[in-house]
XYZ file of C-alpha atoms in Angstrom:
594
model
C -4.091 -2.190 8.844
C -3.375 -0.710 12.152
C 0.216 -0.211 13.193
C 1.184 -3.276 15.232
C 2.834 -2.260 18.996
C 4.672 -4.544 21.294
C 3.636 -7.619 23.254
C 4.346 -7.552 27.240
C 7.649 -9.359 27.672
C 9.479 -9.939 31.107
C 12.788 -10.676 29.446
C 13.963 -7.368 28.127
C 17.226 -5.927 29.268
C 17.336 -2.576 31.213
C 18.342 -0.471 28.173
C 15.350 -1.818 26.070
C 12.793 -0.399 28.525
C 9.750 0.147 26.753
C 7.045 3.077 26.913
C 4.458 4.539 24.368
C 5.015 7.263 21.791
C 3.451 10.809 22.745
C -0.245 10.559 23.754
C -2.788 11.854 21.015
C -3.589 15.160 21.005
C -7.899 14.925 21.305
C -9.470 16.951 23.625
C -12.250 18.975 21.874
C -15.410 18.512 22.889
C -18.382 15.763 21.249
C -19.873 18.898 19.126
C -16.650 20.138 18.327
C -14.980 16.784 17.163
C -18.656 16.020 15.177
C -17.972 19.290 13.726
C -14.531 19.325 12.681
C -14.920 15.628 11.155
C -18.146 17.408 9.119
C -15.787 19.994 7.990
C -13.868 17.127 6.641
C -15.646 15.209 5.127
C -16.856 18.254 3.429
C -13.172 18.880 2.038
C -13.689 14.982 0.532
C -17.082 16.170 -1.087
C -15.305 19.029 -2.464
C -12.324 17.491 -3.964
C -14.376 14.692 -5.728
C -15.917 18.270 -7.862
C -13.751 17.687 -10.807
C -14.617 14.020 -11.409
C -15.934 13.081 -15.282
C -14.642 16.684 -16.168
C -11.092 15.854 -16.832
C -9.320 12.698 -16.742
C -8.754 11.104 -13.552
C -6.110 12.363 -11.323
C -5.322 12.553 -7.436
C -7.922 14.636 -5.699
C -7.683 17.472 -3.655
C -10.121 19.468 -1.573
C -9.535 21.842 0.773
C -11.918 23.731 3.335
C -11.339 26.784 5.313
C -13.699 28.125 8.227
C -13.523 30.191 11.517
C -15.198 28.693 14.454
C -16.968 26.005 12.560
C -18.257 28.527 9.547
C -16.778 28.061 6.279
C -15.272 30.859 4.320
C -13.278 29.159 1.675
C -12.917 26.564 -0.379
C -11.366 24.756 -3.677
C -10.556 21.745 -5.126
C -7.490 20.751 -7.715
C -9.571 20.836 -11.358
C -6.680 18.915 -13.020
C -3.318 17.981 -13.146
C -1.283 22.037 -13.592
C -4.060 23.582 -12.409
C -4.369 26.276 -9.598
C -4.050 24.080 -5.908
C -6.725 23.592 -3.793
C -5.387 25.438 -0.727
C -4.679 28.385 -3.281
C -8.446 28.490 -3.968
C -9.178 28.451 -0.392
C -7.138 30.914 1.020
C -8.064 33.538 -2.190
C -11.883 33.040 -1.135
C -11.839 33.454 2.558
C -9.366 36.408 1.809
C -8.207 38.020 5.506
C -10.706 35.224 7.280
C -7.876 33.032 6.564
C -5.590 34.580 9.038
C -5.879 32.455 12.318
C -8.020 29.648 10.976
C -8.419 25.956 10.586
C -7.978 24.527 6.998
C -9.172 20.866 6.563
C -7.478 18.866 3.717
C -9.002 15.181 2.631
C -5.273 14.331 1.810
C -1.956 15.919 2.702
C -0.656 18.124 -0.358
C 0.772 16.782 -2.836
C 4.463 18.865 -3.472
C 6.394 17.922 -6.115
C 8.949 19.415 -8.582
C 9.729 22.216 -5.941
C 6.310 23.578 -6.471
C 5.572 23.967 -3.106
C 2.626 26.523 -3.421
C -0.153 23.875 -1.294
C 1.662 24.558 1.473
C 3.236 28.762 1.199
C -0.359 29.507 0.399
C -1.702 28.172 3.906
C 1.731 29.619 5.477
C 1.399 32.935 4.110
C -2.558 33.253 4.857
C -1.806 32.345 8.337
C -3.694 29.586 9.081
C -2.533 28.450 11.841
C -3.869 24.655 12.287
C -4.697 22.284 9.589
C -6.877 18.876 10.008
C -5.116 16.510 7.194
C -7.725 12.955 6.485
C -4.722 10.834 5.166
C -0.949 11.301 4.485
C 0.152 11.268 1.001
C -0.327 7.439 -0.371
C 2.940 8.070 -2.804
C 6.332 7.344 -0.536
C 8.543 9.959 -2.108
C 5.773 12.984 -1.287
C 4.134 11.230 2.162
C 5.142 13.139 4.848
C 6.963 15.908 3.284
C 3.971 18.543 3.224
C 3.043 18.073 6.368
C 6.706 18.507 7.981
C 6.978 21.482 5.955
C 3.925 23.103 7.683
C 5.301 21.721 11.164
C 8.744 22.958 10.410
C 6.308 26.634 10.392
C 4.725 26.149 13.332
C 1.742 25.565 11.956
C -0.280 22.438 14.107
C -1.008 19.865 11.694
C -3.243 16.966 13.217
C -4.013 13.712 11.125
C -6.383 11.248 11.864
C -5.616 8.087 12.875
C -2.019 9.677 14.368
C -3.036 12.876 16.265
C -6.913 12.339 15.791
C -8.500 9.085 17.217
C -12.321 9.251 17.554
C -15.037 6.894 16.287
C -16.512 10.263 15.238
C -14.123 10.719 12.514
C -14.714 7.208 10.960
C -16.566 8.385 8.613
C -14.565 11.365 7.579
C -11.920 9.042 7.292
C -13.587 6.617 4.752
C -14.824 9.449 2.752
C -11.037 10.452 2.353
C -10.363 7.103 1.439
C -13.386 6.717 -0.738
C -12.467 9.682 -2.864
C -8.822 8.972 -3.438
C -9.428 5.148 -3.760
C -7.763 4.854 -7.157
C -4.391 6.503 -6.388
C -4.669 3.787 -3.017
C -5.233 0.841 -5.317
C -2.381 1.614 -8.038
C 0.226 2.589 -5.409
C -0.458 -0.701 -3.514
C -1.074 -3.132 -6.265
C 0.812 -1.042 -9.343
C -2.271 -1.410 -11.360
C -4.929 0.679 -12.236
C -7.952 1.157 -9.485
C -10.205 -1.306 -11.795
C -14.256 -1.465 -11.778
C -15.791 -4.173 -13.089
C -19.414 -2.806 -14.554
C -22.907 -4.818 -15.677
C -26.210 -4.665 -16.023
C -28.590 -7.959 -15.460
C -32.209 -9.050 -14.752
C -33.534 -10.217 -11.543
C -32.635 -13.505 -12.704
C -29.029 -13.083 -13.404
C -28.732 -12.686 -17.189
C -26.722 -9.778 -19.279
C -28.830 -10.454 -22.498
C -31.232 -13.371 -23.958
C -30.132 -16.187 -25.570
C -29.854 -14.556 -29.306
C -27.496 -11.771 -27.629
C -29.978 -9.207 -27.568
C -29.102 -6.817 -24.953
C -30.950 -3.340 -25.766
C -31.633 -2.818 -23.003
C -31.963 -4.199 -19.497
C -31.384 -0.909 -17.170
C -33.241 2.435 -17.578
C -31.957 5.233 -18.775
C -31.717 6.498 -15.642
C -29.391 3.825 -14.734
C -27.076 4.250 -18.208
C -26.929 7.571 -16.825
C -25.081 6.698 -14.149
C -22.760 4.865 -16.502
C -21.648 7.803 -18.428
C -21.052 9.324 -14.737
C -18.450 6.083 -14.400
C -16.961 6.303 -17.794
C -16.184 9.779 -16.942
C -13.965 9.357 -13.882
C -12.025 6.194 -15.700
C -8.971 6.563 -18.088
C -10.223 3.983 -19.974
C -12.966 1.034 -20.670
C -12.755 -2.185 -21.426
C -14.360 -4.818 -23.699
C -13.557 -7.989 -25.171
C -14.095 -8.888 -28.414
C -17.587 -10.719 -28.413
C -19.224 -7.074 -26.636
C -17.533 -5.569 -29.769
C -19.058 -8.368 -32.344
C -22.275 -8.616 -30.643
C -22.796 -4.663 -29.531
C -21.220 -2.500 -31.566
C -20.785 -0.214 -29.086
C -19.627 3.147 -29.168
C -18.419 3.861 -25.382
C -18.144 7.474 -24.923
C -18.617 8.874 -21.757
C -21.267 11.441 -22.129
C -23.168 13.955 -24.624
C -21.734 16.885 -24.835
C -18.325 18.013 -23.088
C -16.555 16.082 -20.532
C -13.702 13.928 -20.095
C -13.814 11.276 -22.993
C -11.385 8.046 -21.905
C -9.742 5.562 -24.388
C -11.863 2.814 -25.754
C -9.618 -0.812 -25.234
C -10.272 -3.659 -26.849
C -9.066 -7.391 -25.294
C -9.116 -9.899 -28.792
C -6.761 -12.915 -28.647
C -7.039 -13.387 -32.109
C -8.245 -10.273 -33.421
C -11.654 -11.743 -34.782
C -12.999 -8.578 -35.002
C -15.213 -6.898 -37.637
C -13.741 -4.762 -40.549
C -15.930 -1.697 -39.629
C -16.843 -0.958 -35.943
C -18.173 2.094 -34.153
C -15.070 1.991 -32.250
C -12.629 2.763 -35.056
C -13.768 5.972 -35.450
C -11.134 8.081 -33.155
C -12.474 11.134 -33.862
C -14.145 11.279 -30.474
C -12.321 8.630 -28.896
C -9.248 7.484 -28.637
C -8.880 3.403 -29.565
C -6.685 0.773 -28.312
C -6.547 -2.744 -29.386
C -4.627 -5.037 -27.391
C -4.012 -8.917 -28.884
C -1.464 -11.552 -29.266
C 1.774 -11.408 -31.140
C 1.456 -11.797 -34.911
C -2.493 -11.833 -34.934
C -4.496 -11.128 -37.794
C -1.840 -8.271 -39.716
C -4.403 -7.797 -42.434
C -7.009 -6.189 -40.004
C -3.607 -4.296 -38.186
C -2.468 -2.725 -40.548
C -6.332 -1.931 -41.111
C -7.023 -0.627 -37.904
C -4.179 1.487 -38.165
C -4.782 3.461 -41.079
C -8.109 4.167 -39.543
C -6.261 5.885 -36.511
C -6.485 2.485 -33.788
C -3.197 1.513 -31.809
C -2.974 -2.213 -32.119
C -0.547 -3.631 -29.162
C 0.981 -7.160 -29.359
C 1.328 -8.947 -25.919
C 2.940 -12.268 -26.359
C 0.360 -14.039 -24.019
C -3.120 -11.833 -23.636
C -4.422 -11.640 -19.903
C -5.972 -9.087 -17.849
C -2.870 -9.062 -15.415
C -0.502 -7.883 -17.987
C -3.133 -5.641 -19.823
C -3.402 -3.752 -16.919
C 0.249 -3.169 -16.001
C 0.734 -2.436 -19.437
C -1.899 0.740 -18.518
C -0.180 1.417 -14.667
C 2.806 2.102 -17.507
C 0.667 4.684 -19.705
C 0.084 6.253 -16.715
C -3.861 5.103 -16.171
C -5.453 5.913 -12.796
C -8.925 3.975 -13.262
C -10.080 1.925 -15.535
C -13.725 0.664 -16.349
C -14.558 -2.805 -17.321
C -17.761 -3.220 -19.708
C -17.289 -6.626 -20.837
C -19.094 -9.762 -20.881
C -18.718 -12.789 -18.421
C -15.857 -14.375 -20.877
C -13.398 -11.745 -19.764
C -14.610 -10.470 -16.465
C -14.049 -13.928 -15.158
C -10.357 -13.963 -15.663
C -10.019 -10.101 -14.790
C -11.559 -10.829 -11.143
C -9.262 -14.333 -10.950
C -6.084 -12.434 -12.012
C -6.707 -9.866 -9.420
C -7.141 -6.715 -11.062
C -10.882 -5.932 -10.313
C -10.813 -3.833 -7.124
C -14.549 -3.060 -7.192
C -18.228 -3.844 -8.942
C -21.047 -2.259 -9.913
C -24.103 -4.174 -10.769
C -27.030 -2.721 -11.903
C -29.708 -4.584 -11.339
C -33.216 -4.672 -13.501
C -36.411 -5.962 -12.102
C -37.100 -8.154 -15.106
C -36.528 -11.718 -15.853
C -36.309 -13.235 -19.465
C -35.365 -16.600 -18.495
C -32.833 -18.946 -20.909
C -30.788 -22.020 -20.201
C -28.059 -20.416 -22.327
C -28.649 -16.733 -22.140
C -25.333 -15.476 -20.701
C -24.538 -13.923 -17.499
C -22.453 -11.246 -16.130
C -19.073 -13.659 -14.209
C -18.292 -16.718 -16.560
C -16.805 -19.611 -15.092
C -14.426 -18.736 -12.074
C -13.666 -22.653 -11.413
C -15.939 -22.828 -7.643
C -17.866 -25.680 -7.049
C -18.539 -24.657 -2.995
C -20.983 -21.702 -1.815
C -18.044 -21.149 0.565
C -15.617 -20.503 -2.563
C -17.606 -17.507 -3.065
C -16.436 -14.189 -3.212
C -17.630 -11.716 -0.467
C -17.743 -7.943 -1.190
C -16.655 -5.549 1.340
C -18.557 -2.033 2.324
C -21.472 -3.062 0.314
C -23.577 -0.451 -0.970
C -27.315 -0.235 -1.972
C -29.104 2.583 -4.193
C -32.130 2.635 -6.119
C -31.081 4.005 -9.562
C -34.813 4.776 -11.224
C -36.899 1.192 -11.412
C -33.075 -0.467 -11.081
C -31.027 -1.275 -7.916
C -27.491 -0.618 -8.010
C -25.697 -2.734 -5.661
C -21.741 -1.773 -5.431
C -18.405 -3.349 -3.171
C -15.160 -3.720 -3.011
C -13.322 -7.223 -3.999
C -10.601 -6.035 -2.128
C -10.385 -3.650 0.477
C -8.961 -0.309 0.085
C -5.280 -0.946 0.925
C -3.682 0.909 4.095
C -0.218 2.250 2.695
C 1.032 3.271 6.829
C 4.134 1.561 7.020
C 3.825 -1.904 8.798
C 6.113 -1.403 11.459
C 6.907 -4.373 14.350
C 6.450 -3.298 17.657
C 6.114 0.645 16.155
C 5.219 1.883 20.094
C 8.943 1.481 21.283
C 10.664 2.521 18.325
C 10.608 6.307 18.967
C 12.258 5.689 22.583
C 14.951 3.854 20.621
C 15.325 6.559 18.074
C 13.322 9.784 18.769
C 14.173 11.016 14.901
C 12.042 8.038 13.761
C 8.136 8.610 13.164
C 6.274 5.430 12.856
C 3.959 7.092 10.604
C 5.815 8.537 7.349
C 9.419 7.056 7.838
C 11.537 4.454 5.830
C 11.453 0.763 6.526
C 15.004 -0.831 5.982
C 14.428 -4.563 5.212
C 16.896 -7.037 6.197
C 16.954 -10.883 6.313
C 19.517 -12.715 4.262
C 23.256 -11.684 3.935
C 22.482 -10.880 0.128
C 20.112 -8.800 0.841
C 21.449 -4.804 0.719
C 21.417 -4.537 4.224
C 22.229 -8.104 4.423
C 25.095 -7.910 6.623
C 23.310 -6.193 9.781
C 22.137 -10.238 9.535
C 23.142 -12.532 12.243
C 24.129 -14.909 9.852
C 26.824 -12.351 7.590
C 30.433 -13.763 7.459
C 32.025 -11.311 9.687
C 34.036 -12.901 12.829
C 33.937 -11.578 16.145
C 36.112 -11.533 19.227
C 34.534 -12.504 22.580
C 35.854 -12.879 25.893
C 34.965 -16.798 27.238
C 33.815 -17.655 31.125
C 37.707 -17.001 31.970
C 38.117 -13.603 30.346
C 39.489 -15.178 27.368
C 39.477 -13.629 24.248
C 37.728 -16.720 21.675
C 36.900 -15.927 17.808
C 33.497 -17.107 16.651
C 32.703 -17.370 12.892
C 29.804 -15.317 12.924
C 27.465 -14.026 15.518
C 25.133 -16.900 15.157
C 27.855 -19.049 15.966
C 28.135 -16.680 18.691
C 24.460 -16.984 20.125
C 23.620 -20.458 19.281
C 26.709 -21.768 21.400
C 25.927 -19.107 24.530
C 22.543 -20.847 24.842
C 24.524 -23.717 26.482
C 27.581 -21.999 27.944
C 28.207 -22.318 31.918
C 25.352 -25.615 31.775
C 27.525 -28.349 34.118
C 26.515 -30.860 31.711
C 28.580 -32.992 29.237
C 25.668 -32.855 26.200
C 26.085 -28.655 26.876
C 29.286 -28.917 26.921
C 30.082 -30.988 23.677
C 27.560 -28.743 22.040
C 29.158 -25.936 22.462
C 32.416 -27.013 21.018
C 29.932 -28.485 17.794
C 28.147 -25.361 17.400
C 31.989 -23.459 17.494
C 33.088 -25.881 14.742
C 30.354 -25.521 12.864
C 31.529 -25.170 9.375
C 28.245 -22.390 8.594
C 25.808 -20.132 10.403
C 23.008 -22.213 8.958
C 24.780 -25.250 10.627
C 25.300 -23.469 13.917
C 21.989 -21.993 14.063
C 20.676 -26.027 13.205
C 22.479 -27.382 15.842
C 21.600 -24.835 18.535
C 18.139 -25.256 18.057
C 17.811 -28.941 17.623
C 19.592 -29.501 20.372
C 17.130 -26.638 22.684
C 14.176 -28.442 21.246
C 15.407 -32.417 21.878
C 17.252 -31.118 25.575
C 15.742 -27.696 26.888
C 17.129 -29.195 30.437
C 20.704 -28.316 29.007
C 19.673 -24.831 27.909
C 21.079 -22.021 30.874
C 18.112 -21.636 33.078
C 18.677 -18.075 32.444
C 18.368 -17.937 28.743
C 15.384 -15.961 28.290
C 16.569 -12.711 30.639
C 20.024 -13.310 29.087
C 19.718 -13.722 25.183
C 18.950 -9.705 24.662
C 22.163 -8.826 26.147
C 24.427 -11.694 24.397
C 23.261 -10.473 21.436
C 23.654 -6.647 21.849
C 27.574 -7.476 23.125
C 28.014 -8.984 20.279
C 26.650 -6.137 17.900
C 28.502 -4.056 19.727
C 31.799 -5.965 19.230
C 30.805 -6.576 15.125
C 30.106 -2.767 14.340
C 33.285 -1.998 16.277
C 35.429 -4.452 14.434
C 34.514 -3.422 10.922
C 34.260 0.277 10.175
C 32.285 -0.276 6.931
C 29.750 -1.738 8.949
C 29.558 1.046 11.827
C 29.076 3.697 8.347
C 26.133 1.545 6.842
C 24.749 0.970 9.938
C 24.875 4.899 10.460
C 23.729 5.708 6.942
C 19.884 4.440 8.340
C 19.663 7.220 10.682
C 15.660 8.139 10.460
C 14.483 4.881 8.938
C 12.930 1.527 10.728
C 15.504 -1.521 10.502
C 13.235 -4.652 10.312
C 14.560 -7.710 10.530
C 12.352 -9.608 7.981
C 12.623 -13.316 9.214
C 8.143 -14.244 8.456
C 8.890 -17.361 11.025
C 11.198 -15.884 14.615
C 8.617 -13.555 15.703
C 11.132 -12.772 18.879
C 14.071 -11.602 16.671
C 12.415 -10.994 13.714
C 9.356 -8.726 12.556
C 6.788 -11.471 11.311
C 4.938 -11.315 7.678
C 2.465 -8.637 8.548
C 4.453 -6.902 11.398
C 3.499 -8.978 14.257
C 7.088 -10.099 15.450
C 8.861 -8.069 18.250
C 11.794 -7.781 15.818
C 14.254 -7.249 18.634
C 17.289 -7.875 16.730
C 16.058 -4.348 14.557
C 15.217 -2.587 17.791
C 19.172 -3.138 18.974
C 20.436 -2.088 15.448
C 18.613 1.151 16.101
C 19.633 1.461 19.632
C 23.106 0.669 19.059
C 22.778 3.170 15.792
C 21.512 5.732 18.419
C 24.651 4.822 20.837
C 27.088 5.735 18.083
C 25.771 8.604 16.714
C 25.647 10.351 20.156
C 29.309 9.195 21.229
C 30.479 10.408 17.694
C 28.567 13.913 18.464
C 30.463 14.725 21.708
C 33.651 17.279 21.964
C 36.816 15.834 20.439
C 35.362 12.391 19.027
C 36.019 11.542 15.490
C 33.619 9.611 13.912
C-alpha cells in the first residue's frame, strides 16, 4: 500500500503551508538503473541459497560489485551463522573499498551484534542499494541509520529509488522474504496450502486410492516445499487413508515437524508418523480426547496438544508461538476448507495431472467453503504457471503479500511539520478516544480551557469540543446561532456538544459563520495552544512523541481525523505535531526552562 499524501485544500491556515518531502534521488541512466535493479535482484537469488537446508529463517543476500561487475557475495546459511555482508566483503577483499553493496533486505541487527553493518563500514563501501526495510518494527530502520549516521549513501526503493525498472527487483525481495511479511502482518505462520489433482478436479478415486496422481518429477518439487516449511500439516483422514511418512527429502536437509489436526483423535494405533526418529511429531486435538491413544503416542516419542476447540486459526497461532516461520499444508479438502475460510492460507500450490478418473464421490482438493455464486469465488493474485514434467503447477497468493510501511495520513506534509519525522521507518502514535493512552491529546478529554469571547472576555468551556462546536456559530446575527451557542456551552458532555453542533450545521448550514471553513484550523490550534499551556502533564506527554506520527484515528472525519486506511487529512495530528515542534524550539532557546 502506497503511503497516502495530502488532498489540495484552500482552507489551511498560513502556518500549515504544505510542500513535499525531499525529491528522490534517481538520476542514473536506463542501462545503469536496469543494471543496478539486476544486481538486486541477484542479491534476492542469492539469499534464497539456504532454503530446504536448514529450517526456515529470514533471508539475507548480499552482492558486492565495482562498476556493474560483481566481486562478492554471501548469503545468511542460518540463524548464528556468519552475515551475509561478512561473506561479501571477505570475497571481494580490497575491491570492496569504494563500492556498491546491494542488500534484498536491510540487515537485520539485533542483540548489539551489529557486524551486517561494521563489515560494510570497515570495507568501505561507500553506497548500498537496500530492496526493503526491515519488516520487524523494533529492527526497521535501525541498520540503515546506522550506515547513514557513517556517511555511507544508503538508497531504498520505493523511498530514494522510484523506477518501473526496479519492479521486479522489488517483488523478488518480497518474494523471497514472503514468510517473515506474512507472520509479522497477520502473527501467523506464512501458510501454503499444497495438492495434487487430475484434470478433472479429483485428489484420489472414490475407494481413496491416491498413489499417485503427479510424477515424480512433480513430488520432487514437494520435498523442495517441505524443505523450506517448519512444519506440515494433515488431518486425520490423510493419516487413516495414507499413511504417510512426510519427510522432506532423501538424504540430508532440513527435516520439519510432522502435525497432525484430529478432533477426536480417531487415529490408528501404529502410523508411519510415530516414528520420531527422523521426524519430529505433533498431534494437536481437543481437550480430553481419546487418553488411551495419548498416553500411547507419548511413550512412542509424539507431543499430543489439547486445544479446547480445534480450528486452523488457533492451530496456527499456537505455531506463530513455537516460533514457526512457514508452514505446509498436505491435507485433504475436509481441512483445507476451513484453513482457507479461517484465513490462514496465504498461498497454493496445485499440481495439476493430465489424467481424469472420473467419480461422483471421489474427493477433491477444497471441501465445502459455503459459495453458491461464481462471483463468491476466490481470485488468486500474481498467478504463476510452470510445467513440472507431464504436470502443470499452477501457484498464487490468497492474499497479497502485506506492505508493513507505516500508513501514514497525509505523510507528504508531515516532515515540514516535524523535520525529525521520516514517513518511512518512524512510530505511529494512535489516538481517538480519551481512554485510549494518548487519549487525552483527544478533543473530547475532560480538560477545561480558558478562552477570550467576541469582547475579550475570558469564558471557560468544558472541553475543547465544547470549544469548537459552539465557535461554528459564534458572531452569526441570528437568534437559532445564538441560542445554540449557549446549548452547545451547557452541554452537559463533549459527545452532547459535538451532537448538537453538528445537527444543528446539517438541519441550518445558513447559521454556520460564512467563514467556517478558512477559520476552523485556527480555532482549533488556539485552543491546543491554550490546553497544553494549562496543564503541564499534558505539554510533557505531548513532548514525549518527539520523532513519532500522531494520528488521530477517528475511521469516519476524514478532515480531522486520519481515515481507516490513511486516507483522512488528519489535521487535528498535524497541529499536535506542529504545536509539539513550537514547544520544543521555545524550550531550546537561552534562558527558557522547559
Amino acid at each position: 500500500m502506497p503511503l497516502i499524501g495530502g488532498a489540495a485544500v484552500t482552507f489551511a491556515a498560513p502556518a500549515l503551508t504544505l510542500r513535499r518531502c525531499r525529491p528522490i534521488r534517481c538520476t542514473l541512466t536506463a542501462a545503469a538503473t536496469a543494471k543496478e535493479a539486476a544486481l538486486l535482484r541477484r542479491a534476492a537469488e542469492v539469499a534464497d541459497l539456504s532454503a530446504g537446508h536448514t529450517s526456515p529463517h529470514p533471508n539475507f543476500g548480499c552482492v558486492i560489485a565495482r562498476g556493474g561487475d560483481v566481486v562478492g557475495e554471501g548469503f545468511l546459511y542460518a540463524q548464528g551463522t556468519k552475515c551475509a555482508e561478512l561473506q561479501a566483503v571477505e570475497k571481494a577483499g580490497g575491491l570492496a573499498r569504494g563500492a556498491t553493496a546491494y542488500l534484498n533486505m536491510e540487515p537485520g541487527d539485533c542483540y548489539s551484534d551489529h557486524t551486517a553493518v561494521s563489515s560494510l563500514v570497515q570495507a568501505g563501501i561507500s553506497r548500498v542499494i537496500i530492496g526493503l526495510r526491515h519488516p520487524l518494527q523494533h529492527l526497521r530502520g535501525k541498520a540503515i541509520q546506522s550506515l547513514r549516521s557513517e556517511s555511507v549513501q544508503v538508497d531504498v526503493l520505493g523511498e530514494d529509488l522510484q523506477s518501473k525498472t526496479f519492479e521486479d527487483a522489488l517483488k523478488s525481495c518480497l518474494m523471497v522474504n514472503a514468510p517473515l511479511l506474512y507472520r509479522a502482518a497477520f502473527r501467523v505462520p506464512f501458510s501454503v496450502l499444497k495438492y495434487a489433482m487430475t484434470l478433472d478436479g479429483k485428489i484420489a478415486t472414490m475407494s481413496g486410492h491416491a498413489s499417485w496422481i503427479s510424477s515424480k518429477v512433480s513430488r520432487g518439487r514437494v520435498f523442495e516445499l517441505r524443505g523450506r516449511s517448519d512444519a506440515i500439516v494433515v488431518g486425520g483422514n490423510t493419516v487413516r487413508r495414507d499413511d504417510p511418512q512426510l519427510t522432506a527429502r532423501h538424504g540430508g536437509g532440513h527435516v520439519p515437524v510432522r502435525l497432525v489436526m484430529s478432533r477426536n483423535l480417531n487415529l490408528p494405533d501404529e502410523a508411519k508418523l510415530w516414528n520420531v526418529t527422523e521426524a519430529y511429531t505433533i498431534v494437536t486435538t481437543q481437550r480430553g480426547a481419546r487418553r488411551d491413544l495419548q498416553k500411547k503416542l507419548a511413550k512412542k516419542g509424539v507431543e499430543v496438544v489439547e486445544f479446547d476447540i480445534l480450528n486452523p486459526r488457533d492451530v496456527m497461532e499456537y505455531c506463530y508461538d513455537r516460533g514457526y516461520l512457514s508452514v505446509l499444508w498436505e491435507c485433504g479438502g475436509a481441512l483445507s476448507a476451513p484453513a482457507i475460510s479461517s484465513g490462514v492460507i496465504h498461498k497454493v500450490y496445485a499440481f495439476v495431472a493430465p489424467k481424469i478418473i472420473g467419480g461422483v464421490n471421489a474427493p477433491s482438493p477444497v471441501g465445502d467453503l459455503g459459495m453458491v455464486q461464481m462471483s463468491q469465488a476466490l481470485n488468486l493474485i500474481d498467478v504463476s504457471y510452470e510445467q513440472v514434467g507431464p504436470d502443470m503447477l499452477i501457484s498464487g497468493f490468497l492474499q497479497p503479500i502485506p506492505d508493513l510501511s507505516p500508513v501514514i495520513p497525509s505523510s507528504d506534509e508531515i516532515s515540514v511539520l516535524d523535520p525529525t519525522v521520516s514517513p518511512f521507518d518512524t512510530k505511529i502514535i494512535s489516538f481517538y478516544k480519551t481512554w485510549d493512552p494518548y487519549g487525552a491529546f483527544s478533543n473530547y478529554s475532560l480538560h477545561p480551557i480558558q478562552m477570550p469571547d467576541e469582547n475579550g472576555n475570558n469564558l471557560t468551556w468544558s472541553t475543547m469540543e465544547h470549544y469548537y462546536q459552539a465557535h461554528k456559530f459564534v458572531g452569526v446575527d441570528n437568534p437559532l446561532a445564538k441560542d445554540a451557542v449557549e446549548q452547545i456551552k451547557m452541554a452537559k458532555s463533549p459527545e452532547e456538544a459535538s451532537r448538537l453542533g453538528r445537527k444543528l450545521q446539517r438541519q441550518h448550514p445558513e447559521v454556520v459563520r460564512a467563514d467556517w471553513d478558512s477559520a476552523k484550523i485556527d480555532i482549533t490550534y488556539g485552543a491546543l495552544k491554550c490546553k497544553f499551556s494549562t496543564y503541564p502533564h499534558l505539554k510533557a506527554m505531548l513532548c514525549s512523541t518527539v520523532g513519532s506520527v500522531l494520528v488521530e484515528a477517528s475511521p469516519h472525519d476524514l478532515f480531522w481525523g486520519g481515515g481507516r486506511e490513511g486516507e483522512g487529512l488528519n489535521y487535528l495530528g498535524r497541529l499536535l505535531m506542529q504545536l509539539r515542534t513550537e514547544i520544543l524550539e521555545e524550550s531550546s532557546k537561552p534562558g527558557v526552562v522547559s
